[in-house]
Coordinates of N, CA and C and ligand atoms in Angstrom, one line a residue:
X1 N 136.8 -8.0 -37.7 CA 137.2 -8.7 -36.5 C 138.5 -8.2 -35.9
X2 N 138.4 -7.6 -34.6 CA 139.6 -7.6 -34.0 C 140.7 -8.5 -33.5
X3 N 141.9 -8.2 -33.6 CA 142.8 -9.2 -32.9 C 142.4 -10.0 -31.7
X4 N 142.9 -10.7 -31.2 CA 143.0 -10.9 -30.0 C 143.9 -10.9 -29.3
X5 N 144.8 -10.1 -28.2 CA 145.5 -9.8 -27.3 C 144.9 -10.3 -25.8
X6 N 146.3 -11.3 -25.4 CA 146.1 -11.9 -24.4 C 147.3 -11.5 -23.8
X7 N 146.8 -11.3 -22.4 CA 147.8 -10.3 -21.4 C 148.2 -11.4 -20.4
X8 N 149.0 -11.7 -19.7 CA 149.2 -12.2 -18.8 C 149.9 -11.1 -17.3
X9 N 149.6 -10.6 -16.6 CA 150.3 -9.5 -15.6 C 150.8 -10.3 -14.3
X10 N 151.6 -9.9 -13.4 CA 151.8 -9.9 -12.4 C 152.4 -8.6 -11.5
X11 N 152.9 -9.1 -10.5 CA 153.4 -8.0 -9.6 C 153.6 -6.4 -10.0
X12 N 154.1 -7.1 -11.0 CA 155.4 -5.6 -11.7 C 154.6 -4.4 -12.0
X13 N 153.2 -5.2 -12.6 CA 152.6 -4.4 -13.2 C 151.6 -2.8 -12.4
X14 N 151.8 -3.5 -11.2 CA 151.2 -2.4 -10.3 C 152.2 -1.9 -9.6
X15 N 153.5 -2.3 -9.6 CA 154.6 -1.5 -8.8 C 154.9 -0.4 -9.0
X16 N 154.2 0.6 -10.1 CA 154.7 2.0 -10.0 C 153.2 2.4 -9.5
X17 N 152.0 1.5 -9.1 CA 151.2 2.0 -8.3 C 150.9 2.0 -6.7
X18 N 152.6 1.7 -6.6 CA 153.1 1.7 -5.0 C 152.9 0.8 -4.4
X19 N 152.4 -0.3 -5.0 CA 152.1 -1.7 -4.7 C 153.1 -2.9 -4.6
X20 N 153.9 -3.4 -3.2 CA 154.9 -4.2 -3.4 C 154.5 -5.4 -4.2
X21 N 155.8 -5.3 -4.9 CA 156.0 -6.8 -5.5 C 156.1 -8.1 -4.3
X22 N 156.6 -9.2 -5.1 CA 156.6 -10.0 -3.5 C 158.1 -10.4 -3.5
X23 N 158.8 -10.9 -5.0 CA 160.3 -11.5 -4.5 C 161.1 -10.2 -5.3
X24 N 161.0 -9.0 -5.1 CA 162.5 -7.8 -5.7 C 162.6 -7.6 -4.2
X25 N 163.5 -7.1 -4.2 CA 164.8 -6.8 -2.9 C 163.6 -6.2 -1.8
X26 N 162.3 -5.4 -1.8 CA 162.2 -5.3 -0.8 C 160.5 -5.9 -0.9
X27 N 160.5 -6.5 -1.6 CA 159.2 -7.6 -1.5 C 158.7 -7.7 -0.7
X28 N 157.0 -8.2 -0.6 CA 156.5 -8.9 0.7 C 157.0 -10.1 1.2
X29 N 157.4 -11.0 0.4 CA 158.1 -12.3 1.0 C 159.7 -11.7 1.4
X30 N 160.0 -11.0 1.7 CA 161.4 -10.9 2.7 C 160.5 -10.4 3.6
X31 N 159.4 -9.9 4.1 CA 158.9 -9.1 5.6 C 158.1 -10.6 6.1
X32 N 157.1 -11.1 5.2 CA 156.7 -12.2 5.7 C 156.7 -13.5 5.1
X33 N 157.0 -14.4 5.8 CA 156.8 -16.2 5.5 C 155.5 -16.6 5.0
X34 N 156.0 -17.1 3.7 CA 154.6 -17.5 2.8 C 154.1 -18.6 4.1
X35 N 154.7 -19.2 4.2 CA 153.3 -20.4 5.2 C 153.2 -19.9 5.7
X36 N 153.4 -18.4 6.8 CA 152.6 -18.4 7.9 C 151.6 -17.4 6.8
X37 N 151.3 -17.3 6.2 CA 150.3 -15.9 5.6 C 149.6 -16.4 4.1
X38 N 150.5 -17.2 3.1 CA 150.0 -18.1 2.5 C 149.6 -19.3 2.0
X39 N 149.3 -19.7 3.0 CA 148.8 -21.0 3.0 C 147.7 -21.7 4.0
X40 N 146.9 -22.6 3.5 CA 145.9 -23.3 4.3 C 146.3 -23.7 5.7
X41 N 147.5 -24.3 5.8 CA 147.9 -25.1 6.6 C 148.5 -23.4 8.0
X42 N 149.0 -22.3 7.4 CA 148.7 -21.2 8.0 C 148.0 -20.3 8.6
X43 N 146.9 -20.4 8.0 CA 145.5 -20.1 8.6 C 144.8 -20.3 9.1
X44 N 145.0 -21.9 9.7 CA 144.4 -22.8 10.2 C 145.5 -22.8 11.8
X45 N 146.7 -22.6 11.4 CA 147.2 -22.5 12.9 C 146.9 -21.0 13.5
X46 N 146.7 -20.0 12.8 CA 146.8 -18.6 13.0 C 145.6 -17.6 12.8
X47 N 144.2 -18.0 12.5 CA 143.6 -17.6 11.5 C 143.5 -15.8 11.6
X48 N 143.8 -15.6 12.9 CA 143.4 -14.0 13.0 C 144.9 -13.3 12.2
X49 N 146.1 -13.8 12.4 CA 147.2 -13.1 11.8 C 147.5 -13.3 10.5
X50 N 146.5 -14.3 10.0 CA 146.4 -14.5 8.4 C 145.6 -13.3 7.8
X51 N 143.9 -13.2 8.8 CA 142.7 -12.0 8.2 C 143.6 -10.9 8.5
X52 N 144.1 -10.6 9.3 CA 144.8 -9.2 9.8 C 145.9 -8.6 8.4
X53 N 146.4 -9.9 8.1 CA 147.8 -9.5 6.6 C 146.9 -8.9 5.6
X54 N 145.6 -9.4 5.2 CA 144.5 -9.6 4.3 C 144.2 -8.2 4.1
X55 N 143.6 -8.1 5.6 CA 143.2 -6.4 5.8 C 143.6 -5.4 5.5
X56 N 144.7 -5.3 6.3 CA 145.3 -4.6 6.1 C 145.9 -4.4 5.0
X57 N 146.4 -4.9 4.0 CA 146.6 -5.6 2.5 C 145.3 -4.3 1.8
X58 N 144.3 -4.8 2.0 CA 142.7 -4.4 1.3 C 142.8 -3.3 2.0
X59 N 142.4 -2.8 3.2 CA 142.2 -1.3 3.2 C 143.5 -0.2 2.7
X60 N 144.6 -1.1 2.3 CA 145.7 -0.3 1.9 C 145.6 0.2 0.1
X61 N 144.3 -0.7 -0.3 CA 144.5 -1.0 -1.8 C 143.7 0.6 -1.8
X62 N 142.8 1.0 -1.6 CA 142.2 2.5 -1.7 C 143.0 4.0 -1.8
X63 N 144.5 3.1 -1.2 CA 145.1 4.7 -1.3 C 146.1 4.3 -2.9
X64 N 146.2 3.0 -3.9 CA 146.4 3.1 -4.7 C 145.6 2.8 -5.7
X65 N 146.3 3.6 -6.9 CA 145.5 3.5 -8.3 C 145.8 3.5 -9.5
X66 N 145.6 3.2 -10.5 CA 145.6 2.3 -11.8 C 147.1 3.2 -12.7
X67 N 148.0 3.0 -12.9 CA 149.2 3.7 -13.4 C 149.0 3.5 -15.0
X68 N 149.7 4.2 -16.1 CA 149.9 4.1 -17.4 C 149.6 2.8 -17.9
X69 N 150.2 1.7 -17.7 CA 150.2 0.6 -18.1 C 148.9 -0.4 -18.1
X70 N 148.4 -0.2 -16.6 CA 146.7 -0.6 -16.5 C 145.9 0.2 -17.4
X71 N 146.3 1.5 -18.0 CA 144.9 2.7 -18.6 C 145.5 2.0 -19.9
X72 N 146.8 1.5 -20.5 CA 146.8 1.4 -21.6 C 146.2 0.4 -22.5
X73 N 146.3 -0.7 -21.4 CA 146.3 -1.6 -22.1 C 144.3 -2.0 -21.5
X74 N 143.3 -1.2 -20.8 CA 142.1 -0.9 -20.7 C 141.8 -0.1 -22.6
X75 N 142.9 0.9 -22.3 CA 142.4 1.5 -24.0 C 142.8 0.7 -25.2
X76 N 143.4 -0.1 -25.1 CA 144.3 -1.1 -26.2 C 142.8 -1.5 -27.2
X77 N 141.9 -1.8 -25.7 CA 140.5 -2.4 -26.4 C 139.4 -2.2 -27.6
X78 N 139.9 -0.5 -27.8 CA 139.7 0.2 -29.0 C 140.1 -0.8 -30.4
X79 N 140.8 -1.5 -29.5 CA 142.3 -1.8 -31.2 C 141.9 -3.3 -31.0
X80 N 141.9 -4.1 -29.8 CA 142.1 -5.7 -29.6 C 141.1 -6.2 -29.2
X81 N 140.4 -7.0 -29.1 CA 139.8 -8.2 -28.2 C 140.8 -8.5 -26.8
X82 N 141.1 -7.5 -26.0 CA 141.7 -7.8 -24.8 C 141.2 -9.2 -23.8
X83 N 142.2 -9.8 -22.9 CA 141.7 -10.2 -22.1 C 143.5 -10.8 -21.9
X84 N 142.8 -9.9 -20.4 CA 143.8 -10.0 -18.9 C 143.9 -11.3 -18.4
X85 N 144.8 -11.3 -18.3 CA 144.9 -13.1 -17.1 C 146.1 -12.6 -16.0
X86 N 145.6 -12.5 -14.6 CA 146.8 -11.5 -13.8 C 146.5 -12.4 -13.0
X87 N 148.1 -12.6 -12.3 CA 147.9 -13.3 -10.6 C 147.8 -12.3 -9.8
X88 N 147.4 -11.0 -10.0 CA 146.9 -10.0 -9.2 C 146.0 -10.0 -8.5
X89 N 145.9 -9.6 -7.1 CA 144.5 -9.7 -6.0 C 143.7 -8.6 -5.9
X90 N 145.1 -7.4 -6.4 CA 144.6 -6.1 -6.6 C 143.3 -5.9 -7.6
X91 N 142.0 -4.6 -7.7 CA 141.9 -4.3 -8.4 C 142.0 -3.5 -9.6
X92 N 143.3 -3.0 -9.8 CA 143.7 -1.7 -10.8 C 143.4 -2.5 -12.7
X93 N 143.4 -3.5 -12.9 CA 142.7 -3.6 -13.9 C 141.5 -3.3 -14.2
X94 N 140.5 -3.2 -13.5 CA 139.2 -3.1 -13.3 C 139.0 -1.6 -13.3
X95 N 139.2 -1.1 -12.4 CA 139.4 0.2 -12.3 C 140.4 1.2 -13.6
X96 N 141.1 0.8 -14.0 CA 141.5 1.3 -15.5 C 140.6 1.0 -16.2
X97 N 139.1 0.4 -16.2 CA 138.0 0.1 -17.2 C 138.9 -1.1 -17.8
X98 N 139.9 -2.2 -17.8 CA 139.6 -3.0 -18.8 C 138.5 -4.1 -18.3
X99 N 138.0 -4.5 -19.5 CA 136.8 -5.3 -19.2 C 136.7 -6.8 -19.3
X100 N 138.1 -7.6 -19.6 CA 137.6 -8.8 -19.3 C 139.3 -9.0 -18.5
X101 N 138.8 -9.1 -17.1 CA 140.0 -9.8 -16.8 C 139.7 -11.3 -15.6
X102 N 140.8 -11.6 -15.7 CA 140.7 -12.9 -15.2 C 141.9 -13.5 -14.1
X103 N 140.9 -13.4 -12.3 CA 142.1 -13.5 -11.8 C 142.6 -14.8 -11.3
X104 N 143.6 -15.3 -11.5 CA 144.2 -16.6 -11.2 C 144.7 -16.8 -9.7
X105 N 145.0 -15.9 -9.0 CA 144.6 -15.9 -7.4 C 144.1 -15.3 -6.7
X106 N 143.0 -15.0 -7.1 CA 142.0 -14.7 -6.3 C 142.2 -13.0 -6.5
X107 N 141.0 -12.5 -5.3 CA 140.2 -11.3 -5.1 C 140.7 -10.2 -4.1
X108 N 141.5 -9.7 -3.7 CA 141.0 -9.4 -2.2 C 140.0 -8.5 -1.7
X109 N 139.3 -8.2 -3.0 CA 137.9 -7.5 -2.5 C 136.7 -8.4 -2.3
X110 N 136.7 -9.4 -2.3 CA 136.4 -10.8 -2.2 C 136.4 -11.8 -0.8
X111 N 135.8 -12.5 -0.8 CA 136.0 -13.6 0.3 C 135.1 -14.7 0.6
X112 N 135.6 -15.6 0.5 CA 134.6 -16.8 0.7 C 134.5 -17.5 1.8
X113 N 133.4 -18.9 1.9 CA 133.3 -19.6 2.9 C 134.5 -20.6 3.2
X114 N 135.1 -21.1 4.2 CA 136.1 -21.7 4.4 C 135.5 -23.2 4.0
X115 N 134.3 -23.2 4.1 CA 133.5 -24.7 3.6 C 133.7 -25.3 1.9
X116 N 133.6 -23.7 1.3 CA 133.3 -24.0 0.2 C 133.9 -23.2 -0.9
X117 N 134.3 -23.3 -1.6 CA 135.4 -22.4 -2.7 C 134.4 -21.2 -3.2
X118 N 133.4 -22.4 -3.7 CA 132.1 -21.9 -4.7 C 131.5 -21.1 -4.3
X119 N 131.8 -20.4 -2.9 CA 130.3 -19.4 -2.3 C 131.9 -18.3 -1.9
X120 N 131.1 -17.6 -2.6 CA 132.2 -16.5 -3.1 C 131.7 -15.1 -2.7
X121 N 131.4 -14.4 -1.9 CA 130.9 -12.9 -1.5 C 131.9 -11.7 -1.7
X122 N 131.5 -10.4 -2.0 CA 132.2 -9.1 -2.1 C 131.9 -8.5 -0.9
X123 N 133.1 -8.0 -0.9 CA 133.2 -7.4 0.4 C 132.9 -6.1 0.6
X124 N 131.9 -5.5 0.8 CA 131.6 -4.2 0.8 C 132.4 -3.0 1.5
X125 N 132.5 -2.1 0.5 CA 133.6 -0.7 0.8 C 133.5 -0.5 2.2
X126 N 132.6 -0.5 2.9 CA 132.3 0.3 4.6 C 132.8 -0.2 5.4
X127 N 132.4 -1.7 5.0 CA 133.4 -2.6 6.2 C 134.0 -3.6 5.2
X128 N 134.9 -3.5 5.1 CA 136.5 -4.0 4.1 C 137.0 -5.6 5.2
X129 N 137.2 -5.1 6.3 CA 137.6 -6.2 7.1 C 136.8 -7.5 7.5
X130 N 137.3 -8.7 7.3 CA 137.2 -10.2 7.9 C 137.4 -10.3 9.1
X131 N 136.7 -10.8 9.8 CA 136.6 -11.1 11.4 C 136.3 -12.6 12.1
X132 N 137.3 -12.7 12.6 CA 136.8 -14.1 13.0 C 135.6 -14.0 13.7
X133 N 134.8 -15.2 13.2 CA 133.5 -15.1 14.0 C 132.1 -14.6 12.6
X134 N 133.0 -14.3 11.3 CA 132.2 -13.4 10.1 C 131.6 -14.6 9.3
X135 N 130.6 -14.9 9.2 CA 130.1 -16.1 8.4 C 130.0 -15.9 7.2
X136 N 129.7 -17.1 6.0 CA 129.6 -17.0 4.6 C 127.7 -17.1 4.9
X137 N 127.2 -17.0 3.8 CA 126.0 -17.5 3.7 C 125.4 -19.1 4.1
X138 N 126.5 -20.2 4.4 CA 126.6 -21.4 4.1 C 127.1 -21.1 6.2
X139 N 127.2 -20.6 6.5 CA 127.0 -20.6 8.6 C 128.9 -20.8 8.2
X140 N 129.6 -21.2 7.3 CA 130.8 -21.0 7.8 C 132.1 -20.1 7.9
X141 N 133.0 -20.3 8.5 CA 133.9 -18.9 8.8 C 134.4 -18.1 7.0
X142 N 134.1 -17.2 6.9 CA 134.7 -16.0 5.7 C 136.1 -16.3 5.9
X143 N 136.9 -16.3 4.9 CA 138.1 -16.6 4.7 C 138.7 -15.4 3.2
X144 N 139.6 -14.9 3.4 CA 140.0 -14.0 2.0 C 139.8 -15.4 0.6
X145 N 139.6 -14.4 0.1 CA 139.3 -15.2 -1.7 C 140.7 -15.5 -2.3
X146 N 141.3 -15.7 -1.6 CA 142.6 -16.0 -2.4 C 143.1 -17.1 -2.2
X147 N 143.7 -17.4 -3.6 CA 144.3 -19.0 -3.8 C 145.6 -18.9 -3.0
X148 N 145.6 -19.8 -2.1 CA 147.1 -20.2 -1.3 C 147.5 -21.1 -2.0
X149 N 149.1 -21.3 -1.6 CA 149.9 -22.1 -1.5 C 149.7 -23.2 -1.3
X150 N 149.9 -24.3 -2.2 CA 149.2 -25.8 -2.3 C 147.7 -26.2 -2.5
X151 N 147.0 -24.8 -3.5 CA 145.7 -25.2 -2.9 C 145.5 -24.7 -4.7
X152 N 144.4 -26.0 -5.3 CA 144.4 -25.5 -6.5 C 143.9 -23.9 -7.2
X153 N 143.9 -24.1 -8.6 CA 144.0 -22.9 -9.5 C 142.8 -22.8 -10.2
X154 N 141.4 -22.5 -9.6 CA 140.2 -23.6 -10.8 C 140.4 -22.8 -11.8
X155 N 140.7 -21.2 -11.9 CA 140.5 -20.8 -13.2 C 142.0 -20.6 -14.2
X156 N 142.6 -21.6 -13.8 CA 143.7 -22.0 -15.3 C 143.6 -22.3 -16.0
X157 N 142.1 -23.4 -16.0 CA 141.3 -23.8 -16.8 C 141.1 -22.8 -18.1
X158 N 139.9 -22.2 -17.9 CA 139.2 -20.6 -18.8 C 141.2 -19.9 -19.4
X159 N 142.2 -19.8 -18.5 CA 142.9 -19.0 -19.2 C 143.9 -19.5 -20.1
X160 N 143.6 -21.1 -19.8 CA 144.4 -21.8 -21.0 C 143.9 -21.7 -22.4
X161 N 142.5 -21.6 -22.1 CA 141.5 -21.5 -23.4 C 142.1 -20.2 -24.1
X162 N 142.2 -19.3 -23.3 CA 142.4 -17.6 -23.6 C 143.3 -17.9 -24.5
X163 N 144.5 -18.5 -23.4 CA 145.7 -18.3 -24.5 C 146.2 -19.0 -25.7
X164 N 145.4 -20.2 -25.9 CA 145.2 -21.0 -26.9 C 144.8 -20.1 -28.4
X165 N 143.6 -19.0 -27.6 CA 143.3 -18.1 -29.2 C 144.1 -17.0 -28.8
X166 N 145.3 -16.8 -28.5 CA 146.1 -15.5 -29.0 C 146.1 -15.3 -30.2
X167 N 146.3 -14.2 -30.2 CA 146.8 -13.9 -31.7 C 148.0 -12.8 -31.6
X168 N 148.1 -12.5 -30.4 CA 149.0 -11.4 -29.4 C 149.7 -12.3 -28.4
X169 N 150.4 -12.8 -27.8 CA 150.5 -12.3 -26.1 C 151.5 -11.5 -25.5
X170 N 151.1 -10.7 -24.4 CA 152.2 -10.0 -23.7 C 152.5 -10.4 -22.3
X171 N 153.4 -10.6 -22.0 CA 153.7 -10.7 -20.3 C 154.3 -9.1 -19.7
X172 N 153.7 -8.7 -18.9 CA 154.4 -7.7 -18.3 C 154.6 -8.2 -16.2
X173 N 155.3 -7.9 -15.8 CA 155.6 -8.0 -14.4 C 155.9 -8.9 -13.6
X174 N 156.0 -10.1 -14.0 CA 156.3 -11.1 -13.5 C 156.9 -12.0 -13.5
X175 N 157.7 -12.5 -12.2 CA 159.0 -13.7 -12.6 C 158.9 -14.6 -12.9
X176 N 157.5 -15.1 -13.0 CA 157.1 -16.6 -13.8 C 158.1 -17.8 -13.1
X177 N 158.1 -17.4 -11.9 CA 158.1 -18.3 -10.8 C 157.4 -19.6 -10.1
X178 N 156.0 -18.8 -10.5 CA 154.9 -19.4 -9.6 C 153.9 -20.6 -10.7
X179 N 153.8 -21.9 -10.9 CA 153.1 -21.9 -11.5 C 151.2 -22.5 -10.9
X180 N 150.9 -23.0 -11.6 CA 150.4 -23.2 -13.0 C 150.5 -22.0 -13.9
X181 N 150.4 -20.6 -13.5 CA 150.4 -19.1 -14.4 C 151.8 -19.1 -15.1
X182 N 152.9 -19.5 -14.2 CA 153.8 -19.4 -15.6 C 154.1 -20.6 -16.7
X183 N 153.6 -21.9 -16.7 CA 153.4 -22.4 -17.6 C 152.3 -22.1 -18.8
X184 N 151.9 -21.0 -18.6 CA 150.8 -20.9 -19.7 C 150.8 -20.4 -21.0
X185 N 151.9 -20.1 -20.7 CA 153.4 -19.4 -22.4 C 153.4 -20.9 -22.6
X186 N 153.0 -22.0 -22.6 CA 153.4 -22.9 -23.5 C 151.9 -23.1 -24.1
X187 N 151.3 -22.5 -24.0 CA 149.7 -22.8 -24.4 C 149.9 -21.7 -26.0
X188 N 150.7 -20.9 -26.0 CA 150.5 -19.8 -27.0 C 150.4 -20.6 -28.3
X189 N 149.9 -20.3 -29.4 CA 150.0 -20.7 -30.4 C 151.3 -20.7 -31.1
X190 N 152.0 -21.8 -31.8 CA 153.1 -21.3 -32.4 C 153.3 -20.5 -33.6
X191 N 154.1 -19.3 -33.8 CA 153.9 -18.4 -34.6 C 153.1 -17.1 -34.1
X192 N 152.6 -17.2 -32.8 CA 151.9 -15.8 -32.5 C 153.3 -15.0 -31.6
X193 N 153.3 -13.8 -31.6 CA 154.3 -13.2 -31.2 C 154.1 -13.1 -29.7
X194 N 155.6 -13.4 -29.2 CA 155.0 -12.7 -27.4 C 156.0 -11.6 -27.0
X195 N 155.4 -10.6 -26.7 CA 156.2 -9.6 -26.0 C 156.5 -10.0 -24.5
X196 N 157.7 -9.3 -23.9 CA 157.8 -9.3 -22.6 C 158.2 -8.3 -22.0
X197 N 157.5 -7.4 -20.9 CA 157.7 -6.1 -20.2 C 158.5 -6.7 -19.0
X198 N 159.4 -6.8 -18.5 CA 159.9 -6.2 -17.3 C 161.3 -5.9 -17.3
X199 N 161.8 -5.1 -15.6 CA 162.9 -4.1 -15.9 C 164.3 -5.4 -15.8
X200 N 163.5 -6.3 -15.3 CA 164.7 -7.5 -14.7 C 164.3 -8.6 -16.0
X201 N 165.8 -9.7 -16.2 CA 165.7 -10.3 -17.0 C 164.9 -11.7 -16.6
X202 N 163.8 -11.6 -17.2 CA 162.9 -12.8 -16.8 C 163.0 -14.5 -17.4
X203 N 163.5 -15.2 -17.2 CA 163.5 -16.8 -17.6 C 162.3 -17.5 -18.0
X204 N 161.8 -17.3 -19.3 CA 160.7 -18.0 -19.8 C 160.7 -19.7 -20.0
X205 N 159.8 -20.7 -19.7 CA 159.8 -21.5 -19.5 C 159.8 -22.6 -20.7
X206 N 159.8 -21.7 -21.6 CA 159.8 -22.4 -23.0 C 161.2 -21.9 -24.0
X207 N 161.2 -22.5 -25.1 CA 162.7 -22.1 -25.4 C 162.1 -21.6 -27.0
X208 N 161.4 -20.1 -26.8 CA 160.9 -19.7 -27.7 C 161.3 -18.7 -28.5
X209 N 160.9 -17.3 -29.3 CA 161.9 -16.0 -29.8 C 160.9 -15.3 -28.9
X210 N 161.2 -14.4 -28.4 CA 160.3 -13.7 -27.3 C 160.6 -11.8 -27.9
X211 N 159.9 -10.9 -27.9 CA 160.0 -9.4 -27.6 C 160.7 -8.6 -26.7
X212 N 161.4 -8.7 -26.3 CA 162.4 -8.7 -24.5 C 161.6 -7.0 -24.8
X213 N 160.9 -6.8 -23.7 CA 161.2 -5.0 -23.6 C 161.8 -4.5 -22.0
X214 N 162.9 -4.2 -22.2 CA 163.5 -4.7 -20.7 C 163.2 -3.2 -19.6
X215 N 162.1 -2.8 -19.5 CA 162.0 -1.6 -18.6 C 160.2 -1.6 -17.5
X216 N 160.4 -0.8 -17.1 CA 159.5 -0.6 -16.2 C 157.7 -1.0 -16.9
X217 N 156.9 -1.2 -16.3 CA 155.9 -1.6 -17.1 C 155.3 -0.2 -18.0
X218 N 155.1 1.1 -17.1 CA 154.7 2.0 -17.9 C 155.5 2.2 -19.5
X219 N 156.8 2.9 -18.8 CA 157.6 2.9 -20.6 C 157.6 1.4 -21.2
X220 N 157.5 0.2 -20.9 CA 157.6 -0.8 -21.8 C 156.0 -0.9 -22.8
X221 N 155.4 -0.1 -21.6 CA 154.1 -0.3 -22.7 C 154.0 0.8 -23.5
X222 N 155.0 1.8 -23.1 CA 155.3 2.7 -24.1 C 155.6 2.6 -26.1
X223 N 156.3 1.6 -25.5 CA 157.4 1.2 -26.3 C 156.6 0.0 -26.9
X224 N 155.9 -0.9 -26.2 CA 154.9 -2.4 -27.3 C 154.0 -1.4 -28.3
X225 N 153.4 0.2 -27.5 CA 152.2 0.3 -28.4 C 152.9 1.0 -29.4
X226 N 153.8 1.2 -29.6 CA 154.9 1.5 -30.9 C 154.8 0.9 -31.7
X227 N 155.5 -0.3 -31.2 CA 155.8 -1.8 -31.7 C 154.8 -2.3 -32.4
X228 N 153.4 -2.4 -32.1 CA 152.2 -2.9 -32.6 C 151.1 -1.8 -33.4
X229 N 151.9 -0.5 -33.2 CA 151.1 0.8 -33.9 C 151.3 0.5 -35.5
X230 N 150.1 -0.3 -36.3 CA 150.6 -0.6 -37.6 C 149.4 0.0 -38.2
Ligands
OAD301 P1 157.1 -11.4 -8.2 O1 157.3 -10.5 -7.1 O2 157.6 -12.8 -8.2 O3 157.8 -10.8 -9.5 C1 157.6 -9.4 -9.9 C2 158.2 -9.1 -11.2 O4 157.9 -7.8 -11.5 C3 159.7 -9.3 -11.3 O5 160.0 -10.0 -12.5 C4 160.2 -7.8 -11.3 O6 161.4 -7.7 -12.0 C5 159.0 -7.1 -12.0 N1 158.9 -5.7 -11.7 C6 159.3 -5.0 -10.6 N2 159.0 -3.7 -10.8 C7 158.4 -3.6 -12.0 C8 157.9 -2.5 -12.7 N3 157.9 -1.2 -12.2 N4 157.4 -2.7 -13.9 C9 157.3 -3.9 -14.4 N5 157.8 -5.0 -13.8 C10 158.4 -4.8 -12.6 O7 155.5 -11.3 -8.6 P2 154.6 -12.3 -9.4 O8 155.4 -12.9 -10.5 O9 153.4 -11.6 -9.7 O10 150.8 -15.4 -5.4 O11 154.3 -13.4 -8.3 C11 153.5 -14.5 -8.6 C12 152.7 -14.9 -7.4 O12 153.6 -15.2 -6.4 C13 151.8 -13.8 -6.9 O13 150.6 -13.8 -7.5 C14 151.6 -14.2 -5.4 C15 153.1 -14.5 -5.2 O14 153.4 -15.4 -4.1 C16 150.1 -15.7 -4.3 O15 150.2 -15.0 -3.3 C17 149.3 -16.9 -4.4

């Protein structure tokens, strides 16, 4: 029986794949205002300059690709029972081949009906872009798959479970800012170890003994598969 390693990622973790973070010095939230771009109540005043951030967002994801730390911890799976839990929209887990991941806001190769959460469509490579006027299956407007601001989390659910059977966990890339995803270090079992990758000092929400590995995600993962090379 293999371990089980439970991953939790964010931002950080794609930022050496040239993918902005949202709150380090030159983040997406200093260029744009979360309500106008993340949130229901934004999309609804604006809907074309919401799909437009989207788009452009998604046709930008093609010119990046999966760095050290996504291929590692895809290969880890030799060794663990992996399973990803990222507030990432990006694909680069997927594409590093790991095989169970699980995204907590959404898709953006994805997009659903504005009617309905549940009707959920991929957006095919050729035409990437949302259009007002683009229907779901269900006659109503296509909307990006992603969880906004004030709008629930359905799969926190499934990743509380995850982290309930750690037997691992690691955080790499993110400020644990945002919850329900950064409450879920309190789900860890007590006595399972947790590592932590990033370059900045992160404030964990619980008052636990933590792994600090304080550098970039690639060398940090340099440095855990050391750490766990037994
Ligand atoms: P943040 O931008 O809040 O935090 C990014 C974290 O990555 C910070 O702790 C940085 O220090 C760290 N970091 C930066 N460069 C790094 C690198 N090369 N290697 C490793 N870590 C690095 O991003 P998240 O915590 O992911 O939600 O943000 C959470 C949610 O807030 C996002 O999913 C998004 C955002 O608003 C929605 O849009 C719904």
């Amino acid at each position: 029986m293999k371990k089980r390693l439970v991953v939790l990622t964010g931002a950080g973790i794609s930022a050496e794949s040239g993918i902005r973070t949202f709150r380090d010095s030159d983040g997406m939230w200093e260029e744009y205002r979360v309500e106008d771009v993340a949130t229901p109540e934004g999309f609804f005043r604006d809907p074309e300059l919401v799909l437009n951030f989207y788009n452009r967002m998604r046709q930008d994801l093609k010119n990046h690709h999966p760095n050290f730390a996504h291929e590692a911890l895809a290969q880890l799976e030799n060794k663990y029972d992996v399973s990803i839990i990222t507030q990432n929209i990006d694909d680069l887990h997927e594409r590093a081949g790991s095989s169970e991941v699980l995204h907590l806001h959404g898709e953006l190769l994805k997009a659903r009906s504005i009617d309905d959460e549940n009707l959920v469509v991929s957006l095919p490579f050729d035409s990437l872009d949302i259009a007002l006027g683009d229907k779901a299956p269900d006659g109503a407007q296509l909307r990006p798959h992603i969880v906004w601001f004030g709008e629930p989390v359905p799969n926190i659910e499934l990743a509380i479970q995850w982290v309930q059977k750690a037997d691992l966990f690691l955080i790499i890339g993110t400020s644990l800012l945002v919850y329900p995803a950064a409450g879920l270090v309190r789900y860890v079992p007590s006595g399972i170890p947790i590592y932590l990758i990033d370059p900045k000092e992160v404030k964990l929400p619980v008052n636990t003994s933590v792994n600090v590995i304080q550098k970039v995600a690639s060398e940090g993962m340099r440095e855990f598969l050391k750490m766990v090379d037994d």
